[in-house]
Amino acid sequence: MAGVPILPAPVRGERRAGRPFLVDATTRVVVAEEPEAVCAAVLLAHRIGRAAGGPVPVGHRDDGEPGAVVLRLAEPGGLPLPPGLAPDLAAEAYRVEVDHARVVVTAAEPVGLLRGLAALDQVAVPVQGGLAVPSCAVLDHPRFAWRGLCLDVARHWFAPETLRDVVLLLASLRMNTLHLHLTDDQGWRIETPSRPRLTEVAAATSVGGDPGGFLSRPEYAALVVFAAAHGVTVVPEIDVPGHVNAALHAYGSLTPSGEPRPPYTGVGVGFSRLHAEVADTLPFLTDVLGDVAAVTPGPYVHIGGDEALTMHAAEYDQLVGHAAGVVVGAGKTVVAWQEAARARLPAGSIVQYWDEQTAPDAVLAAVRDGARVLLSPAGRAYLDTRYDRECPVGSEWSGRIGLRACYEWEPADVLALPDEDVVGVEAAIWTETVATPRDLFWLLLPRLAAIAEVAWSAPERRGWPDFERRLRGLTARWDLAGVPWYRPGLET
Ligand code: TNX
């Protein structure tokens, strides 16, 4: 195929005859006047400046002269997209046209410009004095609107620099959601002003006695803005009503005895819980979810809901219902793990499917009631699992997942749902066994690239040999940038 080495695979991409466009110190960036488009142009100029060894100008006026990289916002209908394409998918659509004189990136929305620039980055090759971009034409839009990664920062803490590296990685793969699992038994990782002891008392621990940490409000806000500038939405998760030992350690008022629970640094799940009959429980949910919603410009707040293994259904439903009500009251859409489907979630909620061992009846019933599903099937999308027997890090509770198994699955087959009922695909990395950025990136890469393509590219655009070929381009870039990734056993 005379294709272009873009990953995830685009809807259409072809090489064109002719010389490449050379990006060097004389290149100009030309952009529409919308602030978010200007933000994309500044990021681009920064990247070009680094490759070309000097700053390049950003301007608004296109004089049609050669040497420009032009970022254009199209009029509605200005891109030849399939009729009826959902607005959230059209927003991320882009066209890239390159000849020896100019590069033109066109999108309906600024976020589409970012996706086009991420694709352009993958076709550009370093040359003396800058970059060469082969003549080509690409037209592209995603299959699913939510293409994410759930990162557990509760079992092990990862500092803001690492979180920003993860954001850059997601953006480079045209993924758009960083779901942060911010609270669990082992630690509370976001400053919560209404309940200051959560971080004063319950943030210092991690699994195995490793150091803890948390994001202050300004640090959290800065991460959200950084992510937004790269077209990534941060979805905060406060996991209730189970997985709450850190909260019970900080506030004795949440336990039936009134005594705080000791800290927990093990790897068990399902043992801790809130109690509906304890007076502080509902106010606690109102306070912490209200605080988190208040620092969330994005549309979603995740309320967890998984593995509350010691609670009867009625109490679970009451607590999940209260948490969901707080989120909706704050103007946000509820996201919850699949267990919460059996509590009546507000219409329009998102149910995150993970446990392939449990019958999905409640999930399917929630869909009939208007929920949409986020697919994270553990046997495909849980990237804390080892790749193969030799892999020195990772867990095995959901099996081992080689790159090919991570790549070769079809979202429509998981629950036999049509695409309209599936909001998207999300990988997850739980961090009981993951303590360092190196191990984190090892487990993510290259598998996250496979998940990105499953989530972005329609099945007819996907194929293992072609994926492997395009992946080689990416791994070469990761090597240049010093990004760790796992090599052996790629094909298993
Ligand atoms: C289940 S998957 C969990 C996590 C654990 C993981 C691995 C899911 C929604 N919950 O809390 O980290 O198993 O132990």
XYZ file of C-alpha atoms and ligand atoms in Angstrom:
506
model
C 0.000 0.000 0.000
C 1.334 3.439 -0.909
C 0.087 4.565 2.472
C 1.510 6.924 5.026
C 2.990 5.576 8.270
C 0.319 7.062 10.528
C -0.775 5.209 13.658
C -3.708 4.876 14.381
C -4.437 4.128 10.727
C -6.280 7.017 9.058
C -9.475 6.762 7.027
C -7.560 7.803 3.910
C -3.885 8.496 3.495
C -1.773 8.503 0.374
C 1.694 9.473 -0.691
C 1.830 11.991 -3.527
C 4.469 12.395 -6.196
C 6.915 15.238 -5.763
C 9.562 16.522 -3.444
C 8.969 16.666 0.325
C 8.239 19.857 2.234
C 11.279 20.931 4.202
C 10.712 22.278 7.692
C 13.621 24.496 8.674
C 14.432 27.813 10.323
C 12.689 29.708 7.487
C 9.348 27.926 7.976
C 6.323 30.047 9.009
C 3.226 28.922 10.860
C -0.006 30.553 9.720
C -3.152 30.108 11.779
C -6.778 31.194 12.165
C -7.448 33.696 14.957
C -9.394 31.433 17.347
C -7.423 31.224 20.611
C -7.404 27.416 20.754
C -6.146 27.226 17.184
C -3.417 29.717 18.102
C -2.517 27.465 21.033
C -2.071 24.538 18.603
C 0.043 26.761 16.339
C 2.299 27.825 19.211
C 2.866 24.204 20.218
C 3.697 23.430 16.585
C 6.070 26.389 16.280
C 7.825 25.222 19.435
C 8.303 21.728 17.987
C 9.507 23.084 14.656
C 11.828 25.505 16.433
C 13.452 22.646 18.318
C 13.921 20.573 15.141
C 15.149 23.539 13.101
C 17.426 24.977 15.771
C 15.762 28.384 16.055
C 12.411 30.079 16.612
C 9.886 30.221 13.789
C 7.185 32.910 13.501
C 3.434 32.409 13.962
C 1.145 34.775 12.042
C -2.485 35.098 10.986
C -2.138 36.273 7.387
C -1.715 33.735 4.611
C 0.010 35.394 1.659
C -0.022 32.103 -0.245
C 3.783 32.058 -0.433
C 5.763 28.813 -0.086
C 7.365 27.788 3.201
C 4.221 27.932 5.340
C 2.524 25.386 7.567
C -1.079 26.578 7.528
C -3.633 25.629 10.194
C -7.119 26.317 8.918
C -10.550 26.024 10.482
C -13.015 24.846 7.855
C -16.536 26.154 7.457
C -19.173 23.620 8.542
C -19.344 21.038 5.785
C -15.947 22.154 4.527
C -14.387 18.726 4.976
C -15.645 15.785 2.923
C -16.814 13.691 5.889
C -19.422 10.919 5.802
C -22.934 12.335 6.018
C -24.360 11.941 9.494
C -20.988 11.645 11.210
C -21.626 12.439 14.898
C -20.560 15.991 15.857
C -18.038 14.806 18.463
C -16.344 12.636 15.828
C -16.427 15.410 13.212
C -14.784 17.766 15.738
C -11.661 15.569 15.723
C -11.595 15.110 11.963
C -8.718 16.613 10.031
C -7.215 16.887 6.589
C -3.476 17.161 5.954
C -2.146 18.151 2.530
C 1.572 18.362 1.923
C 3.482 19.324 -1.196
C 6.966 20.719 -1.579
C 5.702 24.296 -1.129
C 3.249 24.131 1.772
C 1.602 22.080 4.473
C -2.089 22.735 5.052
C -3.916 21.211 8.020
C -7.676 21.745 7.958
C -10.193 20.861 10.673
C -13.673 21.848 11.751
C -12.511 22.514 15.331
C -9.188 23.376 16.964
C -8.999 19.877 18.468
C -9.029 18.487 14.920
C -5.983 20.625 14.151
C -4.202 18.952 17.085
C -5.063 15.512 15.707
C -3.770 16.528 12.288
C -0.530 17.805 13.790
C -0.062 14.539 15.711
C -0.418 12.650 12.417
C 1.948 15.058 10.666
C 4.526 14.475 13.399
C 4.544 10.775 12.532
C 5.260 11.291 8.836
C 7.978 13.929 9.305
C 11.523 12.579 9.238
C 14.550 14.319 10.747
C 17.047 15.681 8.197
C 19.999 18.029 8.439
C 18.666 21.411 9.590
C 15.121 20.315 10.289
C 12.478 17.876 9.057
C 11.314 16.524 5.722
C 7.598 15.919 5.297
C 6.774 13.689 2.318
C 4.140 14.962 -0.099
C 0.900 13.341 0.963
C -2.824 13.774 1.518
C -4.659 12.485 4.579
C -8.332 12.688 5.500
C -9.296 11.225 8.826
C -11.768 11.051 11.690
C -12.034 8.746 14.701
C -14.418 5.812 15.012
C -15.086 6.392 18.730
C -15.315 9.649 20.655
C -13.611 8.374 23.851
C -10.140 6.931 23.465
C -8.580 6.806 26.875
C -6.245 5.481 29.481
C -7.202 4.850 33.113
C -4.079 5.413 35.191
C -4.090 4.268 38.818
C -2.104 6.860 40.788
C -3.483 5.556 44.094
C -1.647 2.226 44.429
C 1.558 3.948 43.387
C 2.016 7.657 43.081
C 3.292 9.228 39.868
C 4.496 12.824 39.928
C 3.095 15.602 37.705
C 6.080 15.366 35.287
C 5.224 11.735 34.615
C 1.545 12.564 34.220
C 2.467 15.214 31.651
C 4.586 12.639 29.787
C 1.557 10.347 29.745
C -0.577 13.189 28.344
C 1.962 13.766 25.557
C 2.001 10.062 24.777
C -1.804 9.953 24.603
C -1.915 13.017 22.347
C 0.736 11.513 20.060
C -1.555 8.490 19.573
C -4.566 10.771 19.023
C -6.093 9.541 22.265
C -8.183 12.082 24.102
C -8.903 11.016 27.680
C -6.743 10.607 30.770
C -8.866 8.953 33.458
C -7.072 9.338 36.769
C -7.945 6.763 39.437
C -7.234 9.230 42.238
C -8.361 7.396 45.344
C -8.144 3.884 46.670
C -7.334 1.940 49.822
C -3.659 2.832 49.658
C -3.830 6.610 49.210
C -5.853 9.745 48.417
C -4.187 11.729 45.631
C -6.109 14.969 45.134
C -6.340 17.889 47.515
C -9.943 18.105 48.628
C -10.494 21.414 50.509
C -13.715 20.366 52.245
C -11.875 17.375 53.735
C -8.254 18.443 54.195
C -7.206 15.388 56.207
C -7.608 13.205 53.105
C -4.309 14.517 51.796
C -2.795 15.631 55.132
C -3.155 12.127 56.579
C -3.935 9.626 53.800
C -1.706 10.592 50.864
C 1.724 9.619 52.182
C 1.433 5.860 51.556
C 1.624 3.594 48.506
C 1.692 -0.179 48.001
C 4.569 -1.917 49.731
C 5.544 1.122 51.810
C 6.645 3.094 48.763
C 6.343 6.877 48.966
C 3.009 8.534 48.339
C 2.074 11.985 47.148
C -0.869 13.952 45.821
C -1.830 16.735 43.460
C -2.506 20.063 45.132
C -5.409 22.046 43.652
C -3.038 24.251 41.603
C -1.104 21.191 40.395
C -4.310 19.459 39.407
C -5.582 22.576 37.621
C -2.256 22.930 35.792
C -2.392 19.307 34.644
C -5.945 19.766 33.360
C -4.893 22.863 31.390
C -1.778 21.149 30.016
C -3.888 18.194 28.924
C -6.531 20.441 27.356
C -3.858 22.237 25.341
C -3.014 18.832 23.853
C -6.633 17.894 23.265
C -6.813 15.526 26.236
C -9.649 15.624 28.792
C -8.846 14.630 32.360
C -11.557 12.509 33.975
C -11.115 12.343 37.761
C -12.228 9.180 39.567
C -13.184 9.166 43.232
C -13.761 5.474 43.865
C -16.746 4.825 46.174
C -18.399 3.117 48.015
C -15.633 0.460 48.153
C -11.881 1.013 47.801
C -12.043 3.673 50.537
C -9.545 2.660 53.206
C -7.564 5.884 52.719
C -10.701 7.922 53.495
C -11.505 5.761 56.539
C -7.932 6.266 57.714
C -8.238 10.056 57.416
C -11.723 10.357 58.953
C -12.860 8.138 61.838
C -16.256 9.798 61.383
C -16.742 7.491 58.363
C -16.431 4.219 60.322
C -19.150 2.597 62.452
C -16.902 2.660 65.551
C -15.806 6.247 64.999
C -12.182 5.070 65.050
C -10.035 5.733 62.000
C -8.827 2.634 60.154
C -5.087 1.945 59.979
C -3.333 2.758 56.709
C -3.226 -0.019 54.116
C -0.253 -0.748 51.848
C -1.179 -4.251 50.649
C -2.721 -5.261 47.330
C -6.028 -6.808 48.423
C -9.261 -5.478 46.945
C -12.862 -5.364 48.046
C -12.458 -5.182 51.834
C -13.137 -1.518 52.590
C -16.469 0.276 52.360
C -18.504 3.257 53.317
C -21.552 2.741 55.545
C -24.918 4.240 54.677
C -25.984 4.321 58.329
C -22.943 6.317 59.460
C -23.966 9.967 59.766
C -20.973 11.475 57.981
C -21.137 9.232 54.887
C -23.574 11.159 52.688
C -22.079 14.564 53.632
C -18.644 13.119 52.805
C -19.781 12.060 49.333
C -21.378 15.457 48.764
C -18.228 17.259 49.876
C -15.553 15.336 47.992
C -17.457 14.876 44.751
C -18.469 18.542 44.863
C -14.830 19.564 45.348
C -13.668 17.391 42.473
C -16.444 18.526 40.133
C -15.459 22.125 40.925
C -11.933 21.606 39.534
C -13.212 19.694 36.499
C -13.895 21.830 33.432
C -14.487 18.640 31.440
C -17.903 17.001 31.288
C -17.229 13.813 33.284
C -16.693 12.714 36.878
C -16.077 9.005 37.555
C -17.518 7.653 40.802
C -15.868 4.208 40.746
C -18.357 1.709 42.099
C -16.225 -1.407 41.545
C -15.708 -4.311 43.890
C -17.727 -3.225 46.918
C -17.675 -6.869 47.855
C -19.003 -6.672 51.408
C -22.125 -4.607 50.828
C -25.745 -5.570 50.202
C -27.376 -4.336 47.036
C -29.767 -1.869 48.678
C -27.011 -0.048 50.552
C -24.772 -0.067 47.477
C -27.573 1.366 45.352
C -28.255 4.083 47.895
C -24.610 5.190 48.108
C -23.983 5.032 44.364
C -27.268 6.858 43.803
C -26.226 9.631 46.158
C -22.780 9.946 44.555
C -24.336 10.045 41.079
C -26.806 12.708 42.239
C -24.001 14.952 43.467
C -22.190 14.639 40.129
C -25.327 15.379 38.107
C -26.146 18.268 40.449
C -22.735 19.733 39.639
C -23.630 19.616 35.940
C -21.403 16.652 35.089
C -22.019 13.296 33.449
C -21.536 10.245 35.663
C -19.030 7.585 34.684
C -18.893 4.394 36.767
C -17.484 0.870 36.612
C -19.875 -1.773 35.378
C -20.964 -2.913 38.857
C -22.802 0.400 39.203
C -25.067 -0.474 36.279
C -27.345 -2.345 38.650
C -27.959 0.788 40.730
C -30.195 3.032 38.651
C -27.729 5.479 37.139
C -28.961 8.790 35.717
C -29.881 8.582 32.010
C -26.918 9.466 29.834
C -24.365 7.979 32.250
C -21.369 6.054 31.024
C -20.816 2.507 32.254
C -17.255 1.225 32.042
C -17.189 -2.472 31.201
C -14.161 -4.413 32.451
C -15.085 -7.757 34.017
C -15.566 -10.330 31.277
C -16.212 -13.068 33.872
C -19.530 -11.609 35.014
C -22.700 -11.732 32.921
C -23.248 -8.292 31.393
C -27.048 -8.274 31.865
C -27.092 -5.185 34.077
C -24.798 -3.322 31.663
C -27.082 -4.155 28.747
C -30.124 -3.134 30.775
C -28.466 0.216 31.567
C -27.872 0.700 27.851
C -31.569 0.092 27.202
C -32.211 2.830 29.807
C -30.011 5.307 27.933
C -26.487 4.670 29.248
C -23.512 4.298 26.928
C -20.653 1.873 27.420
C -16.939 2.486 27.676
C -15.110 -0.712 26.767
C -12.139 -1.813 28.886
C -12.308 -5.609 28.627
C -9.655 -6.814 31.072
C -8.352 -9.554 28.776
C -7.496 -7.008 26.057
C -7.192 -3.570 27.564
C -5.658 -4.061 31.021
C -2.071 -3.046 30.485
C -0.820 -3.827 33.982
C -0.721 -7.453 32.826
C 2.571 -8.974 31.717
C 3.143 -9.285 27.992
C 4.629 -12.754 28.261
C 6.344 -15.059 30.692
C 9.663 -13.241 30.374
C 8.242 -9.817 31.151
C 9.846 -8.750 34.450
C 7.055 -6.428 35.581
C 3.296 -6.522 35.709
C 0.477 -8.631 37.092
C -1.142 -11.836 35.848
C -4.632 -11.786 37.345
C -6.250 -11.115 33.978
C -3.815 -13.322 32.094
C -0.882 -12.247 29.978
C -1.585 -9.955 27.044
C 0.845 -9.902 24.152
C 0.799 -7.043 21.687
C -1.109 -8.991 19.084
C -3.900 -9.967 21.503
C -4.099 -6.346 22.515
C -4.524 -5.380 18.856
C -6.687 -8.085 17.333
C -10.139 -7.571 18.800
C -13.233 -5.815 17.667
C -15.159 -3.514 20.031
C -18.515 -4.406 18.456
C -17.977 -8.051 19.423
C -17.401 -7.444 23.144
C -21.048 -6.893 24.086
C -22.598 -7.155 20.598
C -23.542 -3.482 20.788
C -23.778 -1.081 17.843
C -21.266 1.781 17.782
C -23.949 4.295 18.843
C -24.138 2.611 22.264
C -20.358 2.517 22.714
C -18.756 5.792 23.704
C -15.308 4.360 23.197
C -12.404 2.259 24.349
C -10.162 2.779 27.333
C -7.003 0.973 28.368
C -6.313 0.690 32.089
C -3.139 0.360 34.079
C -3.476 -0.610 37.727
C -0.297 0.012 39.616
C -0.063 -2.545 42.403
C 3.073 -3.888 40.654
C 4.121 -0.685 38.879
C 6.288 1.622 40.942
C 8.438 3.617 38.509
C 7.881 5.648 35.343
C 10.112 3.183 33.477
C 7.938 0.215 34.411
C 4.848 2.238 33.632
C 6.015 3.075 30.117
C 7.243 -0.489 29.563
C 3.823 -1.862 30.273
C 2.081 0.836 28.243
C 4.285 0.620 25.183
C 3.826 -0.660 22.635
C 0.395 -1.959 23.725
C -1.173 1.476 24.113
C -0.568 2.035 20.398
C -2.645 -1.093 19.704
C -5.514 0.147 21.875
C -5.291 3.582 20.237
C -5.775 1.998 16.821
C -8.642 -0.245 17.969
C -10.352 2.895 19.297
C -9.653 5.231 16.372
C -9.616 3.117 13.224
C -12.517 1.245 11.648
C -11.974 -2.536 11.333
C -11.460 -2.380 7.576
C -8.504 -0.046 8.137
C -6.794 -2.375 10.570
C -4.487 -5.309 9.945
C -1.644 -6.869 11.907
C 1.201 -6.812 9.347
C 0.514 -3.209 8.424
C 0.204 -2.228 12.098
C 3.554 -3.857 12.842
C 5.140 -1.961 9.959
C 3.795 1.394 11.089
C 4.690 0.601 14.697
C 8.358 0.351 13.695
C 8.232 4.049 12.837
C 6.886 4.830 16.273
C 9.339 2.685 18.206
C 12.189 4.424 16.395
C 10.788 7.735 17.637
C 10.406 6.427 21.184
C 14.049 5.317 21.052
C 15.155 8.768 19.880
C 13.142 10.421 22.640
C 14.363 7.960 25.296
C 10.854 6.598 25.962
C 11.052 3.084 27.459
C 9.078 0.338 25.681
C 8.964 -3.436 25.910
C 10.598 -5.444 23.108
C 10.599 -9.236 23.472
C 7.672 -11.414 22.466
C 5.929 -8.702 20.489
C 3.860 -11.110 18.418
C 2.350 -13.254 21.150
C -9.710 -4.785 39.989
S -10.692 -3.527 37.481
C -9.863 -3.427 40.144
C -8.729 -2.640 40.618
C -7.502 -3.456 40.862
C -7.372 -4.535 39.837
C -6.137 -5.345 39.986
C -11.399 -2.659 38.562
C -12.505 -1.801 38.159
N -10.983 -2.745 39.819
O -9.091 -1.970 41.792
O -6.389 -2.627 40.798
O -8.507 -5.355 39.964
O -5.921 -5.831 41.252
